[in-house]
PDB file of C-alpha atoms and ligand atoms in Angstrom:
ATOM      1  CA  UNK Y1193      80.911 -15.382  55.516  1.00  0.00           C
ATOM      2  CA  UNK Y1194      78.935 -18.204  57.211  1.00  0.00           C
ATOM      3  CA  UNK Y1195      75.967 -16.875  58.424  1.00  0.00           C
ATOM      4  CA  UNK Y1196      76.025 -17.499  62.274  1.00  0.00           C
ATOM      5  CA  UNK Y1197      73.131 -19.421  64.252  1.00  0.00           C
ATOM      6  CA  UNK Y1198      72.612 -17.705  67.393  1.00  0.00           C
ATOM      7  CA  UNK Y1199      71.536 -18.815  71.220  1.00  0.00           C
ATOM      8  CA  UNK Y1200      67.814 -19.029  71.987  1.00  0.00           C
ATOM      9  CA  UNK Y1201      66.685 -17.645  74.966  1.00  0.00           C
ATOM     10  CA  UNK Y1202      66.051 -20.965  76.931  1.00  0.00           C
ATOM     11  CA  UNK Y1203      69.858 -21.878  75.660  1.00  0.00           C
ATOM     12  CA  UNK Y1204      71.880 -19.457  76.819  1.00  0.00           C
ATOM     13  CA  UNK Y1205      75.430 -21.666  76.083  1.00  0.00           C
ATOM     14  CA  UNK Y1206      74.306 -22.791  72.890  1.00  0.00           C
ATOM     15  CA  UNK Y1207      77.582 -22.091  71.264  1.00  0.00           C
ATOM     16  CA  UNK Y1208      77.677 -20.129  67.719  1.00  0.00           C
ATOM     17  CA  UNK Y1209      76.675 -22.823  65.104  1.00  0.00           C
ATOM     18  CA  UNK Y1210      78.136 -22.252  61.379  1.00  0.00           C
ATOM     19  CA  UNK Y1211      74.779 -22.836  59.863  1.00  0.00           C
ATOM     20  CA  UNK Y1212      76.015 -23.688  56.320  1.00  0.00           C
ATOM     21  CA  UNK Y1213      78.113 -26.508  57.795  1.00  0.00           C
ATOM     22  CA  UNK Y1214      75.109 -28.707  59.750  1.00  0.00           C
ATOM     23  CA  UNK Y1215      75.074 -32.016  59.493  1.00  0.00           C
ATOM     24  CA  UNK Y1216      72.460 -33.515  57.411  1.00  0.00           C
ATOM     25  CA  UNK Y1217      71.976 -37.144  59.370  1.00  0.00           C
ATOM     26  CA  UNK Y1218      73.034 -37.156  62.990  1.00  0.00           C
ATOM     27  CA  UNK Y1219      72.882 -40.472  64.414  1.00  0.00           C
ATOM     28  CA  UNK Y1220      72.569 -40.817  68.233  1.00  0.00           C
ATOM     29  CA  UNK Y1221      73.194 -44.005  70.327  1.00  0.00           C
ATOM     30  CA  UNK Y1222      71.610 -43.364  73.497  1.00  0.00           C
ATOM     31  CA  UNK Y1223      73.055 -45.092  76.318  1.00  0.00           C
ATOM     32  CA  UNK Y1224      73.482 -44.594  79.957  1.00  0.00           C
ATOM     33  CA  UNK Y1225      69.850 -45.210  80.768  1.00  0.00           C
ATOM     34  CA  UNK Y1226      70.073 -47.780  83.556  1.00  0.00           C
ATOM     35  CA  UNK Y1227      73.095 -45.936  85.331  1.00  0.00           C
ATOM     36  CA  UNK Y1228      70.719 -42.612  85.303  1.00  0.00           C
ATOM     37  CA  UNK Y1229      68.637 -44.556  87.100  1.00  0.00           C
ATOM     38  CA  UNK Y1230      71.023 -46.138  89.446  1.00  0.00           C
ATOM     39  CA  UNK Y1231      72.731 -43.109  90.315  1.00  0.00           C
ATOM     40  CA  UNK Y1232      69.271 -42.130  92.074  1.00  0.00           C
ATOM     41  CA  UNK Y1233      68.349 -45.927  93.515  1.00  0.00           C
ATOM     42  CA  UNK Y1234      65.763 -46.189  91.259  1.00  0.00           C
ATOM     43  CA  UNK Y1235      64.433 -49.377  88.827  1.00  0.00           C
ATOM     44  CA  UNK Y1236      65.766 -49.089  85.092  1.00  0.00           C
ATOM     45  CA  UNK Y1237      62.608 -48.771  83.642  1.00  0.00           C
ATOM     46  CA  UNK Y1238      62.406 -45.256  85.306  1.00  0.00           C
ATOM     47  CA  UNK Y1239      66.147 -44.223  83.526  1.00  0.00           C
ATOM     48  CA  UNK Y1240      64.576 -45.442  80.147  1.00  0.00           C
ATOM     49  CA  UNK Y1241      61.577 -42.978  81.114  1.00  0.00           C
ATOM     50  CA  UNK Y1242      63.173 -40.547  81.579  1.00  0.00           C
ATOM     51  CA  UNK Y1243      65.009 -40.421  78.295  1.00  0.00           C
ATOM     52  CA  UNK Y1244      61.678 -39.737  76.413  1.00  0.00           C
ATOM     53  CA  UNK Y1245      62.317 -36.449  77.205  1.00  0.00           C
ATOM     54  CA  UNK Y1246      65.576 -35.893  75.780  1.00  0.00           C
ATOM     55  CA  UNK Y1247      64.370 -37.831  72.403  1.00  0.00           C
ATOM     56  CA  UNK Y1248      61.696 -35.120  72.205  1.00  0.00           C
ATOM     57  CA  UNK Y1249      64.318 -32.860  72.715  1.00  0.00           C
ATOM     58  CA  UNK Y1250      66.675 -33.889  70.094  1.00  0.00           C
ATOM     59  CA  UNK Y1251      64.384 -34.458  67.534  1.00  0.00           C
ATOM     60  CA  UNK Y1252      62.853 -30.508  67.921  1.00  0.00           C
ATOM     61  CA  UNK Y1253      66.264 -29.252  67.898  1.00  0.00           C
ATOM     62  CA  UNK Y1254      67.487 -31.442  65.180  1.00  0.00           C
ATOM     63  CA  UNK Y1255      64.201 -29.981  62.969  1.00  0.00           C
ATOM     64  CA  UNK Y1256      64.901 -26.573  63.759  1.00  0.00           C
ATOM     65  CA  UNK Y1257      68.402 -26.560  63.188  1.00  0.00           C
ATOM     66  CA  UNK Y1258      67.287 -28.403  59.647  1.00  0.00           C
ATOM     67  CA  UNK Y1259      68.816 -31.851  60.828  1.00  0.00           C
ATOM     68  CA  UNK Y1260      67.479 -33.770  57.546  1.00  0.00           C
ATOM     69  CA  UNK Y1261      67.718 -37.004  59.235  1.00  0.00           C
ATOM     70  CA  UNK Y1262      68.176 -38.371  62.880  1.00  0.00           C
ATOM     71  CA  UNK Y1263      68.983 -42.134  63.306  1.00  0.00           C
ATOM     72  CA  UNK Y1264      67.891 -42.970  66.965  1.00  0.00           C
ATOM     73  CA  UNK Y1265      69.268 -46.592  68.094  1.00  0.00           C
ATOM     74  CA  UNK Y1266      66.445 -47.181  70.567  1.00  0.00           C
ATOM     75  CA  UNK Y1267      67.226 -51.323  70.834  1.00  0.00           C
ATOM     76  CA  UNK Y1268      70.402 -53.194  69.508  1.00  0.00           C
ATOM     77  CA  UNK Y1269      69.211 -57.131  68.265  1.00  0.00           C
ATOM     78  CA  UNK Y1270      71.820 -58.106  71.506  1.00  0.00           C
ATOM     79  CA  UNK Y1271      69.301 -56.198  73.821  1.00  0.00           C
ATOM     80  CA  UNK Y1272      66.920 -59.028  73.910  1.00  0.00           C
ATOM     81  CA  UNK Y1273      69.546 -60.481  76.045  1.00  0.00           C
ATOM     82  CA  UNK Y1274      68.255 -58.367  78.977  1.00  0.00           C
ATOM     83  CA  UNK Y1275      65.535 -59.457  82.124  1.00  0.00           C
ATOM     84  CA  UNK Y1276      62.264 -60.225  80.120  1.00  0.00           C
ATOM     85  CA  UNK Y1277      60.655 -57.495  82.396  1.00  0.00           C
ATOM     86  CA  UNK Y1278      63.200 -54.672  80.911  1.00  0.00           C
ATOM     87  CA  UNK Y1279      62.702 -56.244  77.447  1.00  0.00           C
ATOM     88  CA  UNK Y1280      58.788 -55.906  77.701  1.00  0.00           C
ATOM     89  CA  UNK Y1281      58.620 -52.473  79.821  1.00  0.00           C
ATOM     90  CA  UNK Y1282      60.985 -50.533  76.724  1.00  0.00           C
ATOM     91  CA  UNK Y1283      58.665 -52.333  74.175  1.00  0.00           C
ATOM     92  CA  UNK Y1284      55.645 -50.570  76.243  1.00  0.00           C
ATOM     93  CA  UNK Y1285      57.842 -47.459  76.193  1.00  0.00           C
ATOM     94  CA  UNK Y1286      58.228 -47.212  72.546  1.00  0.00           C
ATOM     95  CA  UNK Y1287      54.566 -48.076  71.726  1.00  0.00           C
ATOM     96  CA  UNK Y1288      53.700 -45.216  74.152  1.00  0.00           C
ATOM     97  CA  UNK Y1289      56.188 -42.674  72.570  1.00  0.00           C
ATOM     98  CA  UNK Y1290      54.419 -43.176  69.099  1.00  0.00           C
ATOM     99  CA  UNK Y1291      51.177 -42.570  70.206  1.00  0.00           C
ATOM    100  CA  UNK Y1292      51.800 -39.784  72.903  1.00  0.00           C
ATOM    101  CA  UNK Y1293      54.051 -38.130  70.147  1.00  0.00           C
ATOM    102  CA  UNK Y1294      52.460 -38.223  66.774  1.00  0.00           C
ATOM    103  CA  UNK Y1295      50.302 -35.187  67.048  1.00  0.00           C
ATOM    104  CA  UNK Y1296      53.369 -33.049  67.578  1.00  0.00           C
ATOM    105  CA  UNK Y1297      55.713 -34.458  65.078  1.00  0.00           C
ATOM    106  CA  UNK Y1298      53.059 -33.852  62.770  1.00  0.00           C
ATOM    107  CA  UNK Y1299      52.878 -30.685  63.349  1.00  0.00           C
ATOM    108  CA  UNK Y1300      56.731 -30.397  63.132  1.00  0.00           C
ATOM    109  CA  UNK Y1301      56.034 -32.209  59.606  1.00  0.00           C
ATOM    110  CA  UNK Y1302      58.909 -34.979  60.865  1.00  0.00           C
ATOM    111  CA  UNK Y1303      58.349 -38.162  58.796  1.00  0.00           C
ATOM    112  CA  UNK Y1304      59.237 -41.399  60.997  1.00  0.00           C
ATOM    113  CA  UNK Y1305      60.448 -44.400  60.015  1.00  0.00           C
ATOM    114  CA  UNK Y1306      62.105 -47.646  61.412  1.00  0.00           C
ATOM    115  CA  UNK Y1307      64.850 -49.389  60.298  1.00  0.00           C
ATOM    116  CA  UNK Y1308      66.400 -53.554  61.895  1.00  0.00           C
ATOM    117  CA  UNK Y1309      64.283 -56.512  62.027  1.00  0.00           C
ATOM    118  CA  UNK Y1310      61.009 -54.851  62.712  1.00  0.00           C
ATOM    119  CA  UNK Y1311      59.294 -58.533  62.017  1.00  0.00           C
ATOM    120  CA  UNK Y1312      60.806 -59.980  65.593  1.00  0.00           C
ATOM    121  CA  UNK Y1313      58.928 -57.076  67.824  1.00  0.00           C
ATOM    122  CA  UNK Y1314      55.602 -57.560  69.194  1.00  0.00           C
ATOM    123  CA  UNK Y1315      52.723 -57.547  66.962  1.00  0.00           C
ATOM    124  CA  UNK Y1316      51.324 -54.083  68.690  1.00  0.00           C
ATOM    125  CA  UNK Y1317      54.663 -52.355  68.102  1.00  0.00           C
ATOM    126  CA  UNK Y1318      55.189 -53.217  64.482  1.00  0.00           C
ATOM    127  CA  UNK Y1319      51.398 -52.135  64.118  1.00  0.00           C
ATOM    128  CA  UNK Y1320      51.764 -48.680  65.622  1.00  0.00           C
ATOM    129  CA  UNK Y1321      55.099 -48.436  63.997  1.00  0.00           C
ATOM    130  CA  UNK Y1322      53.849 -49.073  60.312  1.00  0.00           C
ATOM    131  CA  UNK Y1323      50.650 -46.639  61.291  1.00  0.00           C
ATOM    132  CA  UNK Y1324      52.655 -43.936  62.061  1.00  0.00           C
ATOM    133  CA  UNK Y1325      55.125 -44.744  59.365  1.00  0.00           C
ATOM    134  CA  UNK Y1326      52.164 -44.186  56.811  1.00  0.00           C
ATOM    135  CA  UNK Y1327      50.853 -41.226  58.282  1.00  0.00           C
ATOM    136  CA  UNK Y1328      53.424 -39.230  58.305  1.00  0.00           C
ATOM    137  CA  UNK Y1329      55.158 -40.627  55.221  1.00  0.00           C
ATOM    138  CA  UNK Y1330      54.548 -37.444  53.274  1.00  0.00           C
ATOM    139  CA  UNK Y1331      55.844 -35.348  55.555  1.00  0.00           C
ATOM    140  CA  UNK Y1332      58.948 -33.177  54.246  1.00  0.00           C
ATOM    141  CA  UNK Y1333      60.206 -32.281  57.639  1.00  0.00           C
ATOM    142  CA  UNK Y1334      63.038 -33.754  59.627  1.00  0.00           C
ATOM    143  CA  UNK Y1335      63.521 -37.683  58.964  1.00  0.00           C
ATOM    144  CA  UNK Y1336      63.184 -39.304  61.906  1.00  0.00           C
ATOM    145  CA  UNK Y1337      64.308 -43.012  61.773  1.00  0.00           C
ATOM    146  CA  UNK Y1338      64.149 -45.600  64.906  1.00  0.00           C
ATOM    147  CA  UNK Y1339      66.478 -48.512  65.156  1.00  0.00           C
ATOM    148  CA  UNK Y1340      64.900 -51.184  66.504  1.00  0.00           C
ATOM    149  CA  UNK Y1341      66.078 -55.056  66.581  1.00  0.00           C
ATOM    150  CA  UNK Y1342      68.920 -53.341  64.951  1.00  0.00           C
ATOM    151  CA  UNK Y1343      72.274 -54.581  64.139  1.00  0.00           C
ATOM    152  CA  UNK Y1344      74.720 -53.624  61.908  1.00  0.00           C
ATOM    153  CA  UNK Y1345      76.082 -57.078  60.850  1.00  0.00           C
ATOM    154  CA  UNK Y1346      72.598 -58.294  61.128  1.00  0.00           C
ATOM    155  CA  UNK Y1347      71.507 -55.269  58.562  1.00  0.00           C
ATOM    156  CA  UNK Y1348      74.780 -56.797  55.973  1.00  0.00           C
ATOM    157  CA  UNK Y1349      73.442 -60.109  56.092  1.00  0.00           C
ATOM    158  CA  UNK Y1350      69.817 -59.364  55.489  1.00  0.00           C
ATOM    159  CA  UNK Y1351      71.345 -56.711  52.304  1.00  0.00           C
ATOM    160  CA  UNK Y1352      73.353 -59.626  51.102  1.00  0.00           C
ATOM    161  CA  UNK Y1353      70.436 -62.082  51.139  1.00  0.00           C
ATOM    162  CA  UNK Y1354      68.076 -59.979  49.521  1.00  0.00           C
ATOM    163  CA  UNK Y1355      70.400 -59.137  46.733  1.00  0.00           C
ATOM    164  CA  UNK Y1356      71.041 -62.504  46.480  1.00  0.00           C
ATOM    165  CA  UNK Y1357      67.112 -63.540  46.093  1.00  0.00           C
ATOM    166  CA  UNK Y1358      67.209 -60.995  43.701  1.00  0.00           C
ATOM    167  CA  UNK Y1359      69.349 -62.347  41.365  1.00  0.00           C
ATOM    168  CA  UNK Y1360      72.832 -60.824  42.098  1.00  0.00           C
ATOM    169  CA  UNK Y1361      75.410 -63.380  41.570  1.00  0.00           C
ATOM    170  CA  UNK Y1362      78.051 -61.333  43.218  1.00  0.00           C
ATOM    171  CA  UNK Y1363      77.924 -57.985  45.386  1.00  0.00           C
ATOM    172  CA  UNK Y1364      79.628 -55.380  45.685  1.00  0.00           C
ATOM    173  CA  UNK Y1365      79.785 -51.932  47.191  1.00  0.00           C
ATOM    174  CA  UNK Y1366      77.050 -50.205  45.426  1.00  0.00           C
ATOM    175  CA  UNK Y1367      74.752 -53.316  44.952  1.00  0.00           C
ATOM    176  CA  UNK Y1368      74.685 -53.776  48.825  1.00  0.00           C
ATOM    177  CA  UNK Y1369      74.293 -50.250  49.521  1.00  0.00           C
ATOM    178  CA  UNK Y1370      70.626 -50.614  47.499  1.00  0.00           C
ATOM    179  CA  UNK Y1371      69.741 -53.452  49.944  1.00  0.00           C
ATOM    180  CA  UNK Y1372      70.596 -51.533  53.379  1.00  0.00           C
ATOM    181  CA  UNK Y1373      67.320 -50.876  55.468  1.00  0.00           C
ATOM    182  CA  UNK Y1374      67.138 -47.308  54.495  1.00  0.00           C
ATOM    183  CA  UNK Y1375      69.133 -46.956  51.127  1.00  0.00           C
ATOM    184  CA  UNK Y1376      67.706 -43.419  50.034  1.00  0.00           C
ATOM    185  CA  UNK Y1377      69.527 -42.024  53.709  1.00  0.00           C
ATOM    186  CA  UNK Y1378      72.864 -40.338  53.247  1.00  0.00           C
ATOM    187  CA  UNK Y1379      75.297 -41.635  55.710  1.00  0.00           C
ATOM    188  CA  UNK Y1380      75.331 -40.146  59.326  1.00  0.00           C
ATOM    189  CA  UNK Y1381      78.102 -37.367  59.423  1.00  0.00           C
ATOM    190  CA  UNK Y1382      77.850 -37.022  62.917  1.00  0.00           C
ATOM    191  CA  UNK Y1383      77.095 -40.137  65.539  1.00  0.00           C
ATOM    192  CA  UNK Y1384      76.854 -39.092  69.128  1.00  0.00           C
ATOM    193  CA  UNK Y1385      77.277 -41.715  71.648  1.00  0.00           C
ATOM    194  CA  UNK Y1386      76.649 -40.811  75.162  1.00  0.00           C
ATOM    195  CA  UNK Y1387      77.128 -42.265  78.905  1.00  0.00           C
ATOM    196  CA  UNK Y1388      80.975 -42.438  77.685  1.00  0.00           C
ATOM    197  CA  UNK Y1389      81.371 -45.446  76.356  1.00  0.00           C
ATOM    198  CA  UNK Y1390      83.505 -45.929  72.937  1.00  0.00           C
ATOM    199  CA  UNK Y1391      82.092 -48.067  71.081  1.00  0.00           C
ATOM    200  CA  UNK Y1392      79.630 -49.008  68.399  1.00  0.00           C
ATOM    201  CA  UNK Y1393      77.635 -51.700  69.660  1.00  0.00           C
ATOM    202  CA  UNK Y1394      76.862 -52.668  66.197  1.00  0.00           C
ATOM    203  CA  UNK Y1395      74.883 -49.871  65.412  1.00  0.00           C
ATOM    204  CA  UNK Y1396      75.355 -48.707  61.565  1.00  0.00           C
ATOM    205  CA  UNK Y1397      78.515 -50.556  61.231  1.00  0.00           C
ATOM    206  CA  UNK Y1398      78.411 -50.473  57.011  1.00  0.00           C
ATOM    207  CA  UNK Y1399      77.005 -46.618  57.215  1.00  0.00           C
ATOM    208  CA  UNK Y1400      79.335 -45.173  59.698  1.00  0.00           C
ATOM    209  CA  UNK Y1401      82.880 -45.726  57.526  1.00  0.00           C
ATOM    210  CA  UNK Y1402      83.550 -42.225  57.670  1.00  0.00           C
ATOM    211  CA  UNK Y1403      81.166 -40.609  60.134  1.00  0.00           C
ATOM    212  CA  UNK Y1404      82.766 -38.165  62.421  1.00  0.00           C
ATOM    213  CA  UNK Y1405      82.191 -39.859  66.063  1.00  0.00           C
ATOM    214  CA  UNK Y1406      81.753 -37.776  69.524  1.00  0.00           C
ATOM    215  CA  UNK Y1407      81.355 -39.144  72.860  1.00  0.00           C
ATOM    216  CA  UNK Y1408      80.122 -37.765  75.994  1.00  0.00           C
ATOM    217  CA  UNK Y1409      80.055 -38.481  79.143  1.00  0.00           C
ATOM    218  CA  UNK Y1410      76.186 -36.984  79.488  1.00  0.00           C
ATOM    219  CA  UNK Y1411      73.887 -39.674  80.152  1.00  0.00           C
ATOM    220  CA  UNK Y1412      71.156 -39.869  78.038  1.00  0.00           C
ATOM    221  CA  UNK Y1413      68.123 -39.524  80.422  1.00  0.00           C
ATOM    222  CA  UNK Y1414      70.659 -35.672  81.123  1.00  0.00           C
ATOM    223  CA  UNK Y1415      71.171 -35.120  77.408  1.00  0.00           C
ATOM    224  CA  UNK Y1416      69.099 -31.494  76.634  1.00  0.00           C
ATOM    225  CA  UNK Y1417      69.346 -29.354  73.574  1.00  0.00           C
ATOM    226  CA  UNK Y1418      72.677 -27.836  74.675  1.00  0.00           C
ATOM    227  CA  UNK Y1419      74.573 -30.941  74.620  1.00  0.00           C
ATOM    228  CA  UNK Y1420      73.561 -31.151  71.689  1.00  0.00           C
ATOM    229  CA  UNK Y1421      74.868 -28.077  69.862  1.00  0.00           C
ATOM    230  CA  UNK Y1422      77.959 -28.741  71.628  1.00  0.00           C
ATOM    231  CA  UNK Y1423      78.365 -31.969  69.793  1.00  0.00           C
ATOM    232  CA  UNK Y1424      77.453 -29.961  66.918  1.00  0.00           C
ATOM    233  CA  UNK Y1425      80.197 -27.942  67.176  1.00  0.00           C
ATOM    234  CA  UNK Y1426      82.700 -30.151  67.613  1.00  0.00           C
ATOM    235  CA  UNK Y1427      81.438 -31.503  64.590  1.00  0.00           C
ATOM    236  CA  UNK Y1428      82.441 -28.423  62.774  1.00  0.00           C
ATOM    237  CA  UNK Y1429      85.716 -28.359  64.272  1.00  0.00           C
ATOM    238  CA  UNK Y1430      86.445 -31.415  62.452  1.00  0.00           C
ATOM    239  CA  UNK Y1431      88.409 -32.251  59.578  1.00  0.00           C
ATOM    240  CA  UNK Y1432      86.987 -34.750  56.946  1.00  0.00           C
ATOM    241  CA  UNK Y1433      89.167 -36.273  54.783  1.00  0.00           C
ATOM    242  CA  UNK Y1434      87.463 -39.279  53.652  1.00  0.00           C
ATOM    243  CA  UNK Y1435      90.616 -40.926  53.301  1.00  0.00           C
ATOM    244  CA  UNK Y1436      91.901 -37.861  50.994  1.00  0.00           C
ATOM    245  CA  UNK Y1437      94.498 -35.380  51.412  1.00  0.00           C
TER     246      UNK Y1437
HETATM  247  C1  IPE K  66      70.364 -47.356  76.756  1.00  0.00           C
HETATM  248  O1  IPE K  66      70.566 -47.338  78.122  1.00  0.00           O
HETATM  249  C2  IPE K  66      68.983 -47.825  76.383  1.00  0.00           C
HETATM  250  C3  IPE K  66      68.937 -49.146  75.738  1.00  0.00           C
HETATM  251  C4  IPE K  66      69.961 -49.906  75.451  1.00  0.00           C
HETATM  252  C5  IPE K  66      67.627 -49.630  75.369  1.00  0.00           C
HETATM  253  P1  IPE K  66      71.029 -48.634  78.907  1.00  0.00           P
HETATM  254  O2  IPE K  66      69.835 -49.389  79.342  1.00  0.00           O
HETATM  255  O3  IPE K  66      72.013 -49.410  78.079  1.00  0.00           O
HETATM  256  O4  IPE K  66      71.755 -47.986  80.167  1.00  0.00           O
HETATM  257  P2  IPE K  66      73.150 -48.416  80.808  1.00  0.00           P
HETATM  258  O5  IPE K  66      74.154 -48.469  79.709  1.00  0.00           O
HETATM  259  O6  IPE K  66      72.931 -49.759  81.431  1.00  0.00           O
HETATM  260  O7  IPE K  66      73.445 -47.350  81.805  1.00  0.00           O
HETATM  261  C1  IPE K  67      73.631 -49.814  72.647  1.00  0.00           C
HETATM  262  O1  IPE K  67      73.698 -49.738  74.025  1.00  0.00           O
HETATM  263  C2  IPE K  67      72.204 -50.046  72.216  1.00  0.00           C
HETATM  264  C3  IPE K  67      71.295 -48.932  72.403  1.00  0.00           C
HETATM  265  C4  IPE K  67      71.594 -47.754  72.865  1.00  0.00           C
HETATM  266  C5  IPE K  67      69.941 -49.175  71.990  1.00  0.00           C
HETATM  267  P1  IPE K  67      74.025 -51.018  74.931  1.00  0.00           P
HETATM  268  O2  IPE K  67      73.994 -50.551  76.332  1.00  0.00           O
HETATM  269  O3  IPE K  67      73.142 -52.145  74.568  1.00  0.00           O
HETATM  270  O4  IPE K  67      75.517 -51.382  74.463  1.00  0.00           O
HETATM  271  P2  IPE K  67      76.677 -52.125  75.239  1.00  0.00           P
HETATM  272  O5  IPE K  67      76.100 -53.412  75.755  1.00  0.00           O
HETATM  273  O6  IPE K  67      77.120 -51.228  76.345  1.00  0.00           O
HETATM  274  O7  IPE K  67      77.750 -52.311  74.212  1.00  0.00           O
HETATM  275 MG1   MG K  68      74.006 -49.333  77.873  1.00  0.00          MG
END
């Protein structure tokens, strides 16, 4: 018999959770940000805001359902390809998040960590980043990992390269999997996009082969703990072959 995860008091749908079957890396691309903030005639800045809160949210409900690792793509390597203002307010954003946050996923025990072309963002991001990184690097809590400058082909290239410098003559499946930004991660079992929209925007592209996906409609800036454990179970509902009978 599974043993059965129940509702909280603050989550009165949270639907029954089969607690032996939770998915160890959830990865979440969270989208839907600027149409948040259009739907209410306000600036972009104030939808990207605004989904602080549900990235607080997911990562405490990821820890307490023992989530072992949550891959966050917070900006794609195309997003630089937005207003300079947008680009430069989300930067301020994420610097922000790692200070304000720290003391709490500390006490949570969460260990964060980065993973794209963290060399590219501004000097006081990659700073706070790698401070944070090191302080919380023992930490045996949730995994908490931030995709930033990320791409997926861009993340295949760089694993090919390094390989390469390293004195592979050839690659192959297992040699390039050592080279990926975070090798020691399992693969997600569960990426959540929300806002709707189905596709990958070249998040994970070599990781995600056999992920289960889910799609919502929620936009981020809307998506609470709930949503969550309903993507959760829909998870659970799922059949994985792996290409297998
Ligand atoms: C996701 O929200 C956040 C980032 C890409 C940084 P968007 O900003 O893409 O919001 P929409 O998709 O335009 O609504
Ligand atoms: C994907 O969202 C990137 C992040 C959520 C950080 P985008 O909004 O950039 O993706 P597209 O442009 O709709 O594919
Ligand atoms: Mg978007």
């Amino acid at each position: 018999m599974p043993t059965l995860l129940h509702a909280r008091a603050e989550t009165p749908m949270l639907p029954l959770l089969d607690k032996s079957k939770i998915p160890a890396h959830i990865a979440i691309i969270m989208d839907g940000n600027g149409r948040w903030a259009k739907s209410r005639r306000l600036p972009r800045l104030f939808g990207h805001r605004a989904g602080i809160t549900s990235v607080r949210e997911a990562v405490r409900a990821c820890g307490d359902l023992g989530v072992k690792v949550l891959t966050l793509y917070a900006f794609s390597a195309e997003n630089w390809a937005r207003p300079g203002a947008e680009v430069h307010a989300l930067m301020g954003l994420l610097q922000e998040y790692i200070v304000r946050e720290l003391p709490e996923l500390q006490k949570n025990h969460v260990r964060l960590r980065a993973i794209g072309r963290l060399e590219a963002l501004p000097g006081g991001a990659q700073k706070k980043l790698a401070d944070a990184a090191a302080a919380t690097e023992r930490n045996k809590g949730l995994m908490l990992v931030l995709a930033l400058n990320y791409g997926g082909r861009q993340e295949i290239v760089d694993a090919c390269n390094r390989a390469l410098a390293d004195g592979h003559a050839k690659i192959d499946e297992k040699i390039l999997a050592r080279y990926l930004y975070a090798p020691d991660c399992p693969a997600p079992d569960l990426l959540i996009r929300t806002s709707g929209e189905m596709r990958l925007s070249n998040f994970l592209l070599w990781e995600a082969a056999y992920t289960e996906l889910y799609v919502t409609k929620t936009l981020w800036p809307d998506f609470r703990k709930p949503h969550l454990y309903e993507a959760i179970a829909e998870y659970q509902k799922r059949e994985r072959r792996f290409g297998g009978l």
